Coordinates of N, CA, C and O in Angstrom, one line a residue:
M32 N -68.6 34.5 -8.5 CA -67.5 33.6 -8.5 C -67.6 32.7 -7.3 O -67.8 33.2 -6.2
R33 N -67.5 31.4 -7.6 CA -67.6 30.4 -6.5 C -66.2 30.3 -5.9 O -65.2 30.1 -6.7
Q34 N -66.1 30.2 -4.6 CA -64.8 30.1 -3.9 C -64.7 28.8 -3.2 O -65.6 28.3 -2.5
F35 N -63.5 28.2 -3.4 CA -63.2 26.9 -2.9 C -61.9 27.0 -2.0 O -61.0 27.8 -2.3
L36 N -61.8 26.1 -1.0 CA -60.6 25.9 -0.3 C -60.1 24.5 -0.5 O -60.9 23.6 -0.4
L37 N -58.8 24.4 -0.7 CA -58.2 23.0 -0.7 C -57.4 22.9 0.6 O -56.4 23.5 0.8
M38 N -58.0 22.0 1.4 CA -57.3 21.7 2.7 C -56.2 20.8 2.4 O -56.3 19.7 1.8
S39 N -55.0 21.2 2.8 CA -53.8 20.4 2.4 C -52.7 20.7 3.5 O -52.9 21.3 4.5
S40 N -51.5 20.2 3.2 CA -50.3 20.4 4.0 C -49.1 20.3 3.2 O -49.0 19.5 2.2
V41 N -48.0 21.0 3.6 CA -46.7 20.9 2.9 C -46.2 19.4 3.0 O -46.3 18.8 4.0
G42 N -45.7 18.9 1.9 CA -45.2 17.6 1.9 C -46.2 16.5 1.6 O -45.8 15.3 1.6
C43 N -47.4 16.9 1.4 CA -48.5 15.9 1.1 C -48.5 15.7 -0.4 O -49.0 16.5 -1.1
H44 N -48.0 14.5 -0.9 CA -48.0 14.3 -2.3 C -49.4 14.2 -2.9 O -49.7 14.5 -4.1
L45 N -50.4 13.7 -2.1 CA -51.7 13.6 -2.6 C -52.3 15.0 -2.8 O -53.1 15.2 -3.7
C46 N -51.9 15.9 -1.9 CA -52.4 17.3 -2.0 C -51.9 17.9 -3.2 O -52.6 18.7 -3.9
D47 N -50.6 17.6 -3.6 CA -50.1 18.2 -4.8 C -50.8 17.6 -6.0 O -51.1 18.4 -7.0
E48 N -51.2 16.4 -6.0 CA -51.9 15.7 -7.1 C -53.3 16.4 -7.2 O -53.8 16.7 -8.3
A49 N -54.0 16.6 -6.0 CA -55.3 17.2 -6.0 C -55.2 18.6 -6.5 O -56.1 19.0 -7.3
A50 N -54.2 19.4 -6.2 CA -54.1 20.8 -6.6 C -53.9 20.8 -8.1 O -54.6 21.6 -8.8
N51 N -53.2 19.9 -8.7 CA -53.0 19.8 -10.1 C -54.3 19.5 -10.8 O -54.6 20.1 -11.8
I52 N -55.1 18.6 -10.3 CA -56.4 18.2 -10.9 C -57.3 19.5 -10.8 O -58.0 19.8 -11.8
L53 N -57.3 20.2 -9.7 CA -58.2 21.4 -9.6 C -57.8 22.5 -10.5 O -58.6 23.1 -11.1
I54 N -56.5 22.7 -10.6 CA -56.0 23.8 -11.5 C -56.4 23.5 -12.9 O -56.7 24.4 -13.7
N55 N -56.4 22.2 -13.3 CA -56.7 21.9 -14.7 C -58.2 21.6 -14.9 O -58.6 21.4 -16.0
T56 N -59.0 21.7 -13.9 CA -60.5 21.5 -14.0 C -61.3 22.8 -13.7 O -62.2 23.0 -14.5
L57 N -60.9 23.5 -12.7 CA -61.7 24.7 -12.4 C -61.5 25.8 -13.4 O -60.4 26.0 -13.9
D58 N -62.6 26.6 -13.7 CA -62.5 27.7 -14.6 C -62.2 28.9 -13.8 O -63.0 29.4 -13.0
P59 N -61.0 29.6 -14.1 CA -60.6 30.7 -13.3 C -61.6 31.9 -13.5 O -61.6 32.8 -12.7
Q60 N -62.4 31.9 -14.5 CA -63.4 32.9 -14.7 C -64.6 32.7 -13.7 O -65.3 33.7 -13.4
L61 N -64.8 31.5 -13.3 CA -66.0 31.1 -12.5 C -65.6 30.7 -11.0 O -66.5 30.7 -10.2
H62 N -64.4 30.3 -10.9 CA -64.0 29.7 -9.6 C -62.7 30.3 -9.0 O -61.8 30.5 -9.8
Q63 N -62.6 30.4 -7.7 CA -61.4 30.8 -7.1 C -61.0 29.7 -6.1 O -61.8 29.2 -5.4
L64 N -59.7 29.4 -6.2 CA -59.2 28.3 -5.3 C -58.1 28.8 -4.4 O -57.1 29.4 -4.9
D65 N -58.2 28.6 -3.1 CA -57.2 29.0 -2.2 C -56.8 27.7 -1.5 O -57.6 26.9 -1.1
E66 N -55.5 27.5 -1.3 CA -55.0 26.4 -0.6 C -54.7 26.8 0.9 O -54.2 27.8 1.2
V67 N -55.2 25.9 1.8 CA -55.0 26.1 3.2 C -54.2 25.0 3.8 O -54.5 23.9 3.7
D68 N -53.1 25.4 4.4 CA -52.2 24.5 5.1 C -52.8 24.3 6.5 O -52.7 25.1 7.4
I69 N -53.3 23.1 6.7 CA -54.0 22.8 8.0 C -53.0 22.7 9.2 O -53.5 22.8 10.3
A70 N -51.8 22.7 8.9 CA -50.8 22.6 10.0 C -50.7 23.8 10.9 O -50.3 23.7 12.0
Y71 N -51.3 24.9 10.4 CA -51.2 26.2 11.1 C -52.5 26.5 11.9 O -52.6 27.5 12.5
D72 N -53.4 25.6 11.9 CA -54.7 25.8 12.6 C -55.1 24.5 13.3 O -55.4 23.5 12.7
D73 N -55.0 24.5 14.7 CA -55.3 23.3 15.4 C -56.7 22.7 15.1 O -56.8 21.5 15.1
G74 N -57.7 23.5 14.9 CA -59.0 23.0 14.6 C -59.1 22.3 13.3 O -59.7 21.2 13.1
L75 N -58.4 22.9 12.3 CA -58.4 22.3 10.9 C -57.5 21.0 11.0 O -57.9 20.0 10.3
L76 N -56.4 21.1 11.7 CA -55.6 19.9 11.8 C -56.3 18.7 12.4 O -56.3 17.6 12.0
E77 N -57.1 19.0 13.5 CA -57.9 18.0 14.1 C -59.0 17.4 13.2 O -59.2 16.2 13.1
K78 N -59.6 18.3 12.4 CA -60.7 17.9 11.6 C -60.2 17.2 10.3 O -60.8 16.2 9.9
Y79 N -59.1 17.6 9.7 CA -58.7 17.1 8.4 C -57.4 16.3 8.3 O -57.0 15.8 7.3
A80 N -56.7 16.1 9.5 CA -55.4 15.5 9.5 C -55.3 14.2 8.7 O -54.4 13.9 7.9
L81 N -56.3 13.3 8.8 CA -56.3 12.0 8.2 C -57.1 12.0 6.9 O -57.2 11.0 6.2
L82 N -57.7 13.2 6.5 CA -58.5 13.2 5.3 C -57.9 14.0 4.1 O -58.4 13.8 3.0
I83 N -56.9 14.8 4.3 CA -56.4 15.7 3.3 C -55.9 14.8 2.1 O -55.4 13.7 2.3
P84 N -56.1 15.4 0.9 CA -56.7 16.6 0.5 C -58.2 16.6 0.5 O -58.8 15.6 0.2
V85 N -58.8 17.8 0.8 CA -60.3 17.9 0.8 C -60.6 19.3 0.2 O -60.0 20.3 0.5
L86 N -61.5 19.3 -0.8 CA -62.0 20.5 -1.4 C -63.2 20.9 -0.7 O -64.1 20.1 -0.6
V87 N -63.3 22.2 -0.3 CA -64.4 22.7 0.5 C -65.0 23.9 -0.3 O -64.2 24.8 -0.6
D88 N -66.3 23.9 -0.4 CA -67.0 25.0 -1.0 C -67.2 26.0 0.1 O -67.8 25.7 1.2
E89 N -66.7 27.2 0.0 CA -66.8 28.2 1.1 C -68.2 28.6 1.4 O -68.5 28.9 2.6
V90 N -69.1 28.6 0.5 CA -70.5 29.1 0.7 C -71.3 28.0 1.5 O -71.9 28.3 2.5
S91 N -71.3 26.8 1.0 CA -72.2 25.8 1.5 C -71.5 24.9 2.6 O -72.1 24.3 3.4
G92 N -70.1 24.9 2.6 CA -69.4 24.1 3.5 C -69.3 22.6 3.0 O -68.7 21.8 3.6
E93 N -69.9 22.3 1.8 CA -69.8 21.0 1.2 C -68.4 20.6 0.9 O -67.6 21.5 0.6
E94 N -68.1 19.3 1.1 CA -66.7 18.8 0.9 C -66.7 17.8 -0.1 O -67.6 16.9 -0.2
L95 N -65.6 17.8 -0.9 CA -65.2 16.7 -1.8 C -63.9 16.1 -1.3 O -62.9 16.8 -1.3
R96 N -64.0 14.9 -0.8 CA -62.9 14.3 -0.2 C -62.1 13.4 -1.2 O -62.7 12.9 -2.1
W97 N -60.8 13.3 -0.9 CA -60.0 12.5 -1.7 C -60.4 11.0 -1.6 O -60.8 10.6 -0.5
P98 N -60.3 10.2 -2.6 CA -59.7 10.5 -3.9 C -60.8 11.1 -4.8 O -62.0 10.8 -4.7
F99 N -60.3 12.0 -5.7 CA -61.2 12.6 -6.7 C -60.4 12.8 -8.0 O -59.2 13.0 -7.9
D100 N -61.2 12.9 -9.1 CA -60.5 13.2 -10.4 C -61.3 14.3 -11.0 O -62.2 14.9 -10.4
H101 N -61.0 14.6 -12.3 CA -61.6 15.7 -13.0 C -63.1 15.6 -13.1 O -63.9 16.5 -12.9
Q102 N -63.6 14.3 -13.3 CA -65.0 14.1 -13.4 C -65.7 14.3 -12.1 O -66.8 14.8 -12.0
D103 N -65.1 13.8 -11.0 CA -65.7 14.0 -9.7 C -65.8 15.5 -9.3 O -66.8 15.9 -8.8
V104 N -64.8 16.3 -9.7 CA -64.8 17.7 -9.4 C -66.0 18.4 -10.2 O -66.7 19.2 -9.7
G105 N -66.1 18.0 -11.5 CA -67.2 18.5 -12.3 C -68.5 18.2 -11.8 O -69.4 19.0 -11.7
R106 N -68.7 16.9 -11.3 CA -70.0 16.5 -10.7 C -70.3 17.3 -9.4 O -71.4 17.7 -9.1
F107 N -69.2 17.5 -8.6 CA -69.3 18.3 -7.3 C -69.8 19.7 -7.6 O -70.7 20.2 -7.0
I108 N -69.2 20.3 -8.6 CA -69.6 21.7 -8.9 C -71.0 21.8 -9.5 O -71.8 22.6 -9.1
A109 N -71.3 20.8 -10.3 CA -72.7 20.8 -10.9 C -73.7 20.6 -9.8 O -74.8 21.2 -9.8
R110 N -73.4 19.8 -8.8 CA -74.3 19.5 -7.6 C -74.5 20.8 -6.8 O -75.6 21.2 -6.4
L111 N -73.4 21.5 -6.6 CA -73.4 22.8 -5.9 C -74.3 23.8 -6.6 O -75.0 24.6 -6.0
Q112 N -74.2 23.9 -7.9 CA -75.0 24.8 -8.7 C -76.4 24.5 -8.7 O -77.3 25.5 -8.7
T113 N -76.8 23.3 -8.6 CA -78.2 22.9 -8.6 C -78.8 23.1 -7.2 O -80.0 23.2 -7.1
S114 N -78.0 23.2 -6.2 CA -78.5 23.3 -4.8 C -78.6 24.8 -4.4 O -79.0 25.0 -3.2
V115 N -78.3 25.7 -5.3 CA -78.3 27.1 -4.9 C -79.8 27.6 -4.9 O -80.7 27.3 -5.5

């Protein structure tokens, strides 16, 4: 199972939109998605404050930055699978 993190924050409407895209794109049999509120970690806040939402592959550390859609997520996952 491939694990992803969605870097986000409460009140971020783009993060809500990104989460909706991911929920409707990722296969729960193959992918796990955890949402991380960057406001609780100074390092993450410094790194992602102006970039959220960002999808991060936990294994490779590869990032998919906003804006993205269903097709972008599919290409991102396909790229990750070919780089294994």
